[in-house]
Tab-separated table of C-alpha atoms in Angstrom:
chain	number	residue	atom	x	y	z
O	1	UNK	CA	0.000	0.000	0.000
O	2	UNK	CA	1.290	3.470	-0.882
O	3	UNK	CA	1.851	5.604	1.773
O	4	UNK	CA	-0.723	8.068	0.157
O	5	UNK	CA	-3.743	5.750	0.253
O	6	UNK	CA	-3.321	5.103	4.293
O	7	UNK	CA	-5.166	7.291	5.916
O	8	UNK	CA	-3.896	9.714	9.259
O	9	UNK	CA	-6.301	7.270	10.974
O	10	UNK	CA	-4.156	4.229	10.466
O	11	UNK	CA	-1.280	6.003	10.980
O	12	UNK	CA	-1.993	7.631	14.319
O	13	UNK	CA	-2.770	3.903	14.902
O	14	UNK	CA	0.475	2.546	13.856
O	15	UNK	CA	2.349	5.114	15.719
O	16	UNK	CA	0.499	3.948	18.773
O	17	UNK	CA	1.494	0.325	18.669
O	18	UNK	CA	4.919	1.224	17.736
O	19	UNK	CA	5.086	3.154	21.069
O	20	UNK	CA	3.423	0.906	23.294
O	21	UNK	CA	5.708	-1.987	21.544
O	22	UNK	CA	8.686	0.527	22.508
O	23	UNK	CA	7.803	1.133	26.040
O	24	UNK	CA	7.442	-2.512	26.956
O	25	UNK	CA	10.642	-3.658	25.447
O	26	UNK	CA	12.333	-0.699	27.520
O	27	UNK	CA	10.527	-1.022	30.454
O	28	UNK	CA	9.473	2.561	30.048
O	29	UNK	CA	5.717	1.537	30.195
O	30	UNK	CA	6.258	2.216	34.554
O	31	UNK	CA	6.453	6.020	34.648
O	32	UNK	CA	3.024	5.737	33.145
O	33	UNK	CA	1.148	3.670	36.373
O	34	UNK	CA	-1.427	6.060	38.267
O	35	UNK	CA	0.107	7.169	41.559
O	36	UNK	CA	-0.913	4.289	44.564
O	37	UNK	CA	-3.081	5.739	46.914
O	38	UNK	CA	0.047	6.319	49.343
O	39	UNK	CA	1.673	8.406	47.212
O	40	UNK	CA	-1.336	10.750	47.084
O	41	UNK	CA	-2.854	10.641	50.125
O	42	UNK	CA	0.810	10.314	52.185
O	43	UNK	CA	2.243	12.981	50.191
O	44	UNK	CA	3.669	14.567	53.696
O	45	UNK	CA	5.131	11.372	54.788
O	46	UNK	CA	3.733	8.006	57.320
O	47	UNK	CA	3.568	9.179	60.829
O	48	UNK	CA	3.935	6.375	62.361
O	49	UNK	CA	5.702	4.041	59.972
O	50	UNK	CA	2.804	2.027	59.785
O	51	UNK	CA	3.142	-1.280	57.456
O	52	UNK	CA	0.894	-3.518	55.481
O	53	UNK	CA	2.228	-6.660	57.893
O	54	UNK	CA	-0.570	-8.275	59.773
O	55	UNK	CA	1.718	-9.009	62.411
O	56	UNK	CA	1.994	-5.289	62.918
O	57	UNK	CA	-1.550	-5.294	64.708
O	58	UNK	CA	-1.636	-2.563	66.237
O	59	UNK	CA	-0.029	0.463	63.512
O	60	UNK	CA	-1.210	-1.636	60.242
O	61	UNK	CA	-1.534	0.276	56.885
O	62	UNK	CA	-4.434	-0.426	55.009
O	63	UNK	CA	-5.150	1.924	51.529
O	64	UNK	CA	-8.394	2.491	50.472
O	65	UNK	CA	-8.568	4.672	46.767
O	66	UNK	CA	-10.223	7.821	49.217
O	67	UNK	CA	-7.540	7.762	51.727
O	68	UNK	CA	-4.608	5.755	53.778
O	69	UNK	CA	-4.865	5.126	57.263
O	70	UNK	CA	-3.097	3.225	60.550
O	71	UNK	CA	-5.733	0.568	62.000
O	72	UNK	CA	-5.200	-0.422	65.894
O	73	UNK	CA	-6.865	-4.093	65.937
O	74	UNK	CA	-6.879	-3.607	69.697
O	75	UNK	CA	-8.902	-0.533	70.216
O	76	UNK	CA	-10.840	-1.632	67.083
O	77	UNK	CA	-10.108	2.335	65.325
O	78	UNK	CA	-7.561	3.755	63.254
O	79	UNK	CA	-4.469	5.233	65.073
O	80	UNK	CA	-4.868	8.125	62.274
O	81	UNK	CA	-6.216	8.155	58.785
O	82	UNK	CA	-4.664	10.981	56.160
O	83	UNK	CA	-5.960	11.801	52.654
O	84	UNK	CA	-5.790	14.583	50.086
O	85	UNK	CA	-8.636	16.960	49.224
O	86	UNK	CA	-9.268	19.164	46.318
O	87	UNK	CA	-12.164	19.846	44.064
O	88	UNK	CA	-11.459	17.044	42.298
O	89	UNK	CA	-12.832	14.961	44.967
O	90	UNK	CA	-16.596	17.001	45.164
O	91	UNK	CA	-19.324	16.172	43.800
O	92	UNK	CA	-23.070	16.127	44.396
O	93	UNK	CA	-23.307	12.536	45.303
O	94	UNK	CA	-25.581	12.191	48.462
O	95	UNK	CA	-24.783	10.763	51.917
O	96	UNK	CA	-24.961	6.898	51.605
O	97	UNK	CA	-25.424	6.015	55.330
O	98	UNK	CA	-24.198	2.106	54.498
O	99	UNK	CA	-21.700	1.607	57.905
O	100	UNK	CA	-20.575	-1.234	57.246
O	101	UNK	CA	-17.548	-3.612	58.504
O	102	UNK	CA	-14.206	-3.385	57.084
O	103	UNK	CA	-13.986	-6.736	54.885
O	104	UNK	CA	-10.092	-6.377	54.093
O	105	UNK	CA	-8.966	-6.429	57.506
O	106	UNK	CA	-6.924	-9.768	57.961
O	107	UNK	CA	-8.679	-12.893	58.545
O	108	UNK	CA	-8.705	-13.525	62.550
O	109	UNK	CA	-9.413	-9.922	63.631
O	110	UNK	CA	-12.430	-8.704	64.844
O	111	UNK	CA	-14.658	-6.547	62.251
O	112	UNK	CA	-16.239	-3.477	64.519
O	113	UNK	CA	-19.682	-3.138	63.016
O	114	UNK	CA	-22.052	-0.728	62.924
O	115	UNK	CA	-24.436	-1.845	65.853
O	116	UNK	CA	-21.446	-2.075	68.281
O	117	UNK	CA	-22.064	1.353	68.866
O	118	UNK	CA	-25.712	1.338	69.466
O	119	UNK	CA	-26.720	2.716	73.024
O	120	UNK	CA	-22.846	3.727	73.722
O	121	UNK	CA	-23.912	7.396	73.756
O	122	UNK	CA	-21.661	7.893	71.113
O	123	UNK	CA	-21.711	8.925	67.379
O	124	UNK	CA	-20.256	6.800	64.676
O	125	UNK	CA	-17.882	9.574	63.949
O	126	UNK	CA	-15.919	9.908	60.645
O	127	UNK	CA	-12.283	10.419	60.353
O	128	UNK	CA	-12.385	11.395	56.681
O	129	UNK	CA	-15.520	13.243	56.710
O	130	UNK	CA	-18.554	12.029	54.504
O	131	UNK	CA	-18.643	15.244	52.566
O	132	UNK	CA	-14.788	15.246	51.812
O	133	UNK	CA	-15.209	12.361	49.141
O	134	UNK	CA	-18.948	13.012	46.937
O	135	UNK	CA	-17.496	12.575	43.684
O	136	UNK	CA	-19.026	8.949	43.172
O	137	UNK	CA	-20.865	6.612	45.262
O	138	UNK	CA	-18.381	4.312	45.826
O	139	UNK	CA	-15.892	7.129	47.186
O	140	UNK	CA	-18.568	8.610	49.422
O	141	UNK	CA	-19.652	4.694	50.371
O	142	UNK	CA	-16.087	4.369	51.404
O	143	UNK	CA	-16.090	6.551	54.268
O	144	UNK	CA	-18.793	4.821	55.773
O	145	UNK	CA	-16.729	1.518	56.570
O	146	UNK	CA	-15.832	0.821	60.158
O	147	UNK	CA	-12.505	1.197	59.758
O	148	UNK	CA	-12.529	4.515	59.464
O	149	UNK	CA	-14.656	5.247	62.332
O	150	UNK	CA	-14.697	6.020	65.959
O	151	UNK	CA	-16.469	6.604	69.257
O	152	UNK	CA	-17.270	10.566	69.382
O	153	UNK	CA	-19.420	12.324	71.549
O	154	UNK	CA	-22.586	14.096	69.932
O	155	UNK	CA	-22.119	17.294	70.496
O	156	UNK	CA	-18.529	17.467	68.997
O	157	UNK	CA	-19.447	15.188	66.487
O	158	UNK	CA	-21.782	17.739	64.937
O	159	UNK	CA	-20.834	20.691	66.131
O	160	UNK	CA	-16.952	22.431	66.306
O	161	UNK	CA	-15.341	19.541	64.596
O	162	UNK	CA	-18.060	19.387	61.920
O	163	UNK	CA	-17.420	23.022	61.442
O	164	UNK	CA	-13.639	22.486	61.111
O	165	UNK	CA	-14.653	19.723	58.418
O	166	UNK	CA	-17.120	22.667	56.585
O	167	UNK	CA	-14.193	25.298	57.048
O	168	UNK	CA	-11.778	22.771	55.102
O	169	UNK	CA	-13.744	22.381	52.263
O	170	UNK	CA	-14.467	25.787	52.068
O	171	UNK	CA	-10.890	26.860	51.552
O	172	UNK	CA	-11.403	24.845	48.181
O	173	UNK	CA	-13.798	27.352	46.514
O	174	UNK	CA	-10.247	29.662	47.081
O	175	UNK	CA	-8.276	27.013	44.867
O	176	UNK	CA	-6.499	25.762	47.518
O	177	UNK	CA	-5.365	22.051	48.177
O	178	UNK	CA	-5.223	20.314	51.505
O	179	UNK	CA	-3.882	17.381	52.769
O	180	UNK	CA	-5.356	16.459	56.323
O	181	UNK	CA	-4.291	13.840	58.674
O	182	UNK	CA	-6.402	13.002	61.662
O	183	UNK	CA	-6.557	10.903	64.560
O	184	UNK	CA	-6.958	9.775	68.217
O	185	UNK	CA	-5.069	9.763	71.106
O	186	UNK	CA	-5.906	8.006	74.994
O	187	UNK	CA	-8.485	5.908	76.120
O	188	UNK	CA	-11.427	7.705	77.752
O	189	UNK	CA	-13.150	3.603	77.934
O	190	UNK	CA	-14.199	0.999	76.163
O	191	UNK	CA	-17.305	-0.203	74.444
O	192	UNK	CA	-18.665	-3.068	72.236
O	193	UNK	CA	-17.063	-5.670	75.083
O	194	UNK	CA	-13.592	-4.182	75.040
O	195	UNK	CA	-13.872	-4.333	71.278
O	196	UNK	CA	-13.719	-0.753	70.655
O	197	UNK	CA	-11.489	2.095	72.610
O	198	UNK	CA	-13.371	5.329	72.958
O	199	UNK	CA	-10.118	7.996	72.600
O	200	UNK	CA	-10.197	10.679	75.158
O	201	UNK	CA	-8.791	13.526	72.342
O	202	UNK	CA	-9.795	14.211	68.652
O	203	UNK	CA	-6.983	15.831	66.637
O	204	UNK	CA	-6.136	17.097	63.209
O	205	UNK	CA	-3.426	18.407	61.227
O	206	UNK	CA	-4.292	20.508	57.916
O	207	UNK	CA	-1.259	21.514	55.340
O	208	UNK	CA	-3.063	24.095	53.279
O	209	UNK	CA	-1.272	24.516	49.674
O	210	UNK	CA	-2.581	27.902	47.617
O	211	UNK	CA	-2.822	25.956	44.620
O	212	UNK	CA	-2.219	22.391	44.068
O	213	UNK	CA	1.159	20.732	43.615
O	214	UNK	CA	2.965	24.278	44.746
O	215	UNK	CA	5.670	23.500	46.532
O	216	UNK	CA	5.498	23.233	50.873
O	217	UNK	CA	8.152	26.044	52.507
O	218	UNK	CA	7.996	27.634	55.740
O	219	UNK	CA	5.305	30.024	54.826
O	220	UNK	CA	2.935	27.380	54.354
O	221	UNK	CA	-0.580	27.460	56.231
O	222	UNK	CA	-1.174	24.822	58.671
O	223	UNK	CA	-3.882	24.429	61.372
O	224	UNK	CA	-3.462	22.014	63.830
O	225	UNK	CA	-5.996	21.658	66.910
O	226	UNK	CA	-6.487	18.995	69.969
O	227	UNK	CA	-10.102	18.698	70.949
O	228	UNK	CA	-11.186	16.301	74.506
O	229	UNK	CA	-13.439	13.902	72.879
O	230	UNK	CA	-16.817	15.154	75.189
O	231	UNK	CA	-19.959	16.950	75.266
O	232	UNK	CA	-18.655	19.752	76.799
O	233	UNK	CA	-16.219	21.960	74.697
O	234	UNK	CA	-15.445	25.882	74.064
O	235	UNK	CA	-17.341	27.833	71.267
O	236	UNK	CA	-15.108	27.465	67.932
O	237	UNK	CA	-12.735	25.345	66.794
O	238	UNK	CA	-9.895	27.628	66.734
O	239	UNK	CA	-9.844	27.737	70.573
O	240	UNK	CA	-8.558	24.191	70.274
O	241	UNK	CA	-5.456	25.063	67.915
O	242	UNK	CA	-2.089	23.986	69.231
O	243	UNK	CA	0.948	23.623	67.505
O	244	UNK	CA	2.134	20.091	65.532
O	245	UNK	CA	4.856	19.509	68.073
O	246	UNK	CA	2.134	19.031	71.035
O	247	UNK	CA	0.329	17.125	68.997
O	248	UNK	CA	3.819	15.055	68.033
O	249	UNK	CA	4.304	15.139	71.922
O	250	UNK	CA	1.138	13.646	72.961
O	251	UNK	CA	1.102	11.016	70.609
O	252	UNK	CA	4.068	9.644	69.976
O	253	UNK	CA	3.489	10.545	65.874
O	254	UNK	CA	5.783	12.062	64.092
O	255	UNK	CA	4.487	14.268	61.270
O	256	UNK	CA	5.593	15.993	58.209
O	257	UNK	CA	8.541	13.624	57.666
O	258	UNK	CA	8.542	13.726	53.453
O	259	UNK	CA	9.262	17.715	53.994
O	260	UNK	CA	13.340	19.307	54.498
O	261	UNK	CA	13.894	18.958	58.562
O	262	UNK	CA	14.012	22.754	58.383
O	263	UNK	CA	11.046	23.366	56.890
O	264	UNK	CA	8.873	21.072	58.734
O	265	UNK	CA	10.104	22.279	62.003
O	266	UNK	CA	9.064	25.712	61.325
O	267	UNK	CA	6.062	24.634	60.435
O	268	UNK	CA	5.378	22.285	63.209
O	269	UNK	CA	6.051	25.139	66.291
């Protein structure tokens, strides 16, 4: 066939295969994979080293798509769960409301569900809020699983630490990107039989970029608070803040490890 009677179709086509034939043989076909979820949602580093070994009970890494956490089989919550959020994560997907047990945890360890909470007095409280992942169902359904719940009293449940959640996405109609690790810390008691570990504090750390991608420096916006995990609290959030180091000091966590030592301890006091 002359080269004048193939049309740009076929040889758009050809080019392709040639490529993708080029790529494998070289091995070059890798720097195309998507990013796992740790390397989006752990962009600012694994605060407590956690690993994917079952034999590491008690600080075991599971990833989800919507976020990366550290799951405590013995208080039956995560130690901390971290994620990324940007616009590209809203949507107008509605609330699904399906708690549900956490299927992927190893075989042999208990699977908190839903009803172990019923008549506590507590809220099934989210760690990566509800409304931070409404792109699709299956994101928002994702939050609902047990593992990335906890024992949290009412009133903070839906008041000051909802309206930390609200402030966060908020800063996105600004263009900003944030990437948010939160957590527990203590053991106020227990629930479920011992299953479940109600924690005595609520904290979160937010690293607020202007745009996303831009590079983290000293001059970086970051809000870090420390809330008691009760029904009695101050007015607003903000009277919670502290810095990252008392946070760091109180839990034994060790934050902002993928950022230049000088940097993050700016940042952190």
């Amino acid at each position: 066939m002359k080269l004048g009677q193939v049309s740009r179709f076929n040889i758009l086509q050809y080019l392709g295969i040639g490529l993708a034939v080029f790529l494998t043989l070289t091995g070059c076909q890798t720097l195309f994979k998507p990013p796992t979820a740790s390397q989006i949602h752990l962009k600012l580093g694994n605060p407590s080293q956690a690993t994917t070994d079952p034999q590491n009970s008690t600080n075991f890494l599971i990833e989800k798509p919507e976020f990366v956490l550290s799951y405590n089989s013995t208080t039956g919550t995560a130690n901390w769960v971290s994620w990324q959020l940007n616009p590209s994560w809203l949507g107008i997907v509605k609330r699904q409301n399906n708690f549900r047990p956490d299927e992927t945890l190893p075989a042999g360890w208990y699977q908190v569900q839903p009803n172990d909470y019923r008549g506590t007095g507590y809220d099934r409280g989210h760690l990566v809020p509800s409304g931070d992942r409404t792109k699709n169902l299956d994101q928002n359904s994702t939050t609902f699983l047990m593992t990335n719940i906890i024992p949290q009293a009412p009133k903070l449940n839906r008041g000051i630490w909802s309206d930390l959640e609200q402030y966060c996405r908020d800063l996105l109609k600004q263009g900003k990107e944030l990437y948010i690790i939160t957590g527990v810390e203590g053991k106020f008691k227990t629930i479920a039989k011992g299953k479940v570990t109600v924690p005595a504090w609520n904290w979160k750390v937010i690293v607020i970029l202007d745009k996303p991608n831009q590079k983290i420096t000293e001059n970086t916006g970051i809000i870090a608070v420390r809330m008691p995990n009760s029904n009695s609290f101050k007015k607003h959030w903000r009277d919670y803040q502290v810095s990252v180091d008392e946070i760091e000091k109180n839990t034994g966590l060790d934050f902002l490890t993928n950022i230049p030592k000088t940097v993050q301890d700016k940042l952190e006091r």
